[in-house]
GROMACS .gro file of C-alpha atoms in nm:
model
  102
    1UNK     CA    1   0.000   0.000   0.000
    2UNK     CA    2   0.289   0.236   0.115
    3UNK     CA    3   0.553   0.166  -0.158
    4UNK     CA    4   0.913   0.287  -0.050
    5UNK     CA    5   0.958   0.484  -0.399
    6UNK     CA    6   0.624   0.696  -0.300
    7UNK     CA    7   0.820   0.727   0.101
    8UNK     CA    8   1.117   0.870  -0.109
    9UNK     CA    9   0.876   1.108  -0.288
   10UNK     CA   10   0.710   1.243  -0.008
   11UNK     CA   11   1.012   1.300   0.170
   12UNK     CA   12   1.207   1.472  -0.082
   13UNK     CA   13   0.904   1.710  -0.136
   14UNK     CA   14   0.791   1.785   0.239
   15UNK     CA   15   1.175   1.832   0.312
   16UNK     CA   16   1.239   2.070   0.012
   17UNK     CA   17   0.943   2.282   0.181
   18UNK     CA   18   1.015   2.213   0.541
   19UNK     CA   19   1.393   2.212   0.622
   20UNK     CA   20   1.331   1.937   0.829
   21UNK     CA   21   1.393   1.620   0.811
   22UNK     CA   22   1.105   1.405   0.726
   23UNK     CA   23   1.049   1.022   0.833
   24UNK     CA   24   0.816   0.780   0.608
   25UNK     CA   25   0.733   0.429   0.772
   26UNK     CA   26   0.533   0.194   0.778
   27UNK     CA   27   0.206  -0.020   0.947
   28UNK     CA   28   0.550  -0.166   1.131
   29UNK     CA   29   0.705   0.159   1.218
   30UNK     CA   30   1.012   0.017   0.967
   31UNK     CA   31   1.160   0.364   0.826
   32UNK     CA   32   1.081   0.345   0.470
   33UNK     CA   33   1.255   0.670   0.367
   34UNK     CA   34   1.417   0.950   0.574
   35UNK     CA   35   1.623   1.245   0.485
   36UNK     CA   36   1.896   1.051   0.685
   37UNK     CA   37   1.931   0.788   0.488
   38UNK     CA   38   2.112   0.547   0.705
   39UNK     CA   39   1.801   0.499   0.908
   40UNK     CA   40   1.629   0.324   0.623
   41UNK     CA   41   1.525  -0.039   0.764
   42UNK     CA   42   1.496   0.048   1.088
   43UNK     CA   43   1.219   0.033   1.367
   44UNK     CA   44   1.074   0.379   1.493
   45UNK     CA   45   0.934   0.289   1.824
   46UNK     CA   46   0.702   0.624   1.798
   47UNK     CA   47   0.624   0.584   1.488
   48UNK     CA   48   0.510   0.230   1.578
   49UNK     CA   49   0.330   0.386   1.806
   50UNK     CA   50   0.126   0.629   1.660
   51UNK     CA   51   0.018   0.358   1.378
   52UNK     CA   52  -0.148   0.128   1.658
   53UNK     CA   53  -0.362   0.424   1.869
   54UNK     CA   54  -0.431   0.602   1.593
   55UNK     CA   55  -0.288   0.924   1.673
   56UNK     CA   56  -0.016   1.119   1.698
   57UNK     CA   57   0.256   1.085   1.909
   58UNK     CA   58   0.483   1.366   2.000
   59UNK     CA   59   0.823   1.321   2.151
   60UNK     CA   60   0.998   1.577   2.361
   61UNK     CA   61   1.412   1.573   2.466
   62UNK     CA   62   1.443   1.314   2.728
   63UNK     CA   63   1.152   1.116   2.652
   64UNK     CA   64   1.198   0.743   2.720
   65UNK     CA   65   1.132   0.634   2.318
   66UNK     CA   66   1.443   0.777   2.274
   67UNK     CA   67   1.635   0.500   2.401
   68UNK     CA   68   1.564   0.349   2.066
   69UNK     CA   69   1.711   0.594   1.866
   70UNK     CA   70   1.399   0.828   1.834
   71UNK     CA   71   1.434   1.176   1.804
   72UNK     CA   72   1.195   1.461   1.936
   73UNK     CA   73   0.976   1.556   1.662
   74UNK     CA   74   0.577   1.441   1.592
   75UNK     CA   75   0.501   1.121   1.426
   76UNK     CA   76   0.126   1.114   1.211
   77UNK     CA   77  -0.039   0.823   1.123
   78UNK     CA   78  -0.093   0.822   0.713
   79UNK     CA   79  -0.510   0.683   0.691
   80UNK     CA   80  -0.582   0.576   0.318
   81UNK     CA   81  -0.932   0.485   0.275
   82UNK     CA   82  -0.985   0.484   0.616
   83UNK     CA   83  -0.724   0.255   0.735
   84UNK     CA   84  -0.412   0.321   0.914
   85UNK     CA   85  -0.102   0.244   0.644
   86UNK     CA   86   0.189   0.391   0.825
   87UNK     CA   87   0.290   0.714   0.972
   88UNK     CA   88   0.494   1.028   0.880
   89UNK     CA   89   0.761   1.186   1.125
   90UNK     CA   90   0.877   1.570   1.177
   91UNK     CA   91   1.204   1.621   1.331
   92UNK     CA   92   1.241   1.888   1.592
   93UNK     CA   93   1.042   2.044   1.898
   94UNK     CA   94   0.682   1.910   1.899
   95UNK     CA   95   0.654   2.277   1.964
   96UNK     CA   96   0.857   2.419   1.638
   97UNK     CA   97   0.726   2.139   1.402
   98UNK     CA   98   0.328   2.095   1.516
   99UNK     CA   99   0.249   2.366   1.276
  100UNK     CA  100   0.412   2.138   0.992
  101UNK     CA  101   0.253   1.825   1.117
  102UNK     CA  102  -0.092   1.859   0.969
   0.00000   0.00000   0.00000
């Protein structure tokens, strides 16, 4: 549903716009595409996380989820058609980046 070649699109474009980089991953919370591409194939715990509730999921400096390598930033869940297909991340203060996020 969520090919990586559309997760490469999407984050070239948003980051051209955004100056930030931009996380695509997905119903797993595997990193599809990411302006740092060395995180490709890896697990985001919050992005994980935001595909099972639903929601979003904002992470602040300190927060526990960053054990795993997360950074602060917000992570979205992407709905197609009504279902949950994977989520989008914004890296930065939840505060800086919530404008960006929808």
């Amino acid at each position: 549903m969520l090919s990586s070649e559309l997760a490469e699109h999407i984050v070239r474009e948003t980051m051209s716009r955004l100056n930030r980089n931009i996380n695509i991953m997905d119903a797993e919370g595997t990193i599809l595409a990411s302006g740092i591409r060395e995180r490709v194939g890896e697990r985001h715990a919050a992005a994980a996380e935001a595909v099972l509730r639903g929601e979003t999921i904002a992470i602040e400096p300190g927060d526990r989820r960053m054990r795993d390598g997360v950074q602060p930033g917000i992570n979205m869940p992407i709905v197609f058609r009504g279902r949950v297909v994977g989520a989008i991340g914004i890296t930065g203060l939840p505060e800086e980046v919530a404008e960006f996020a929808e």
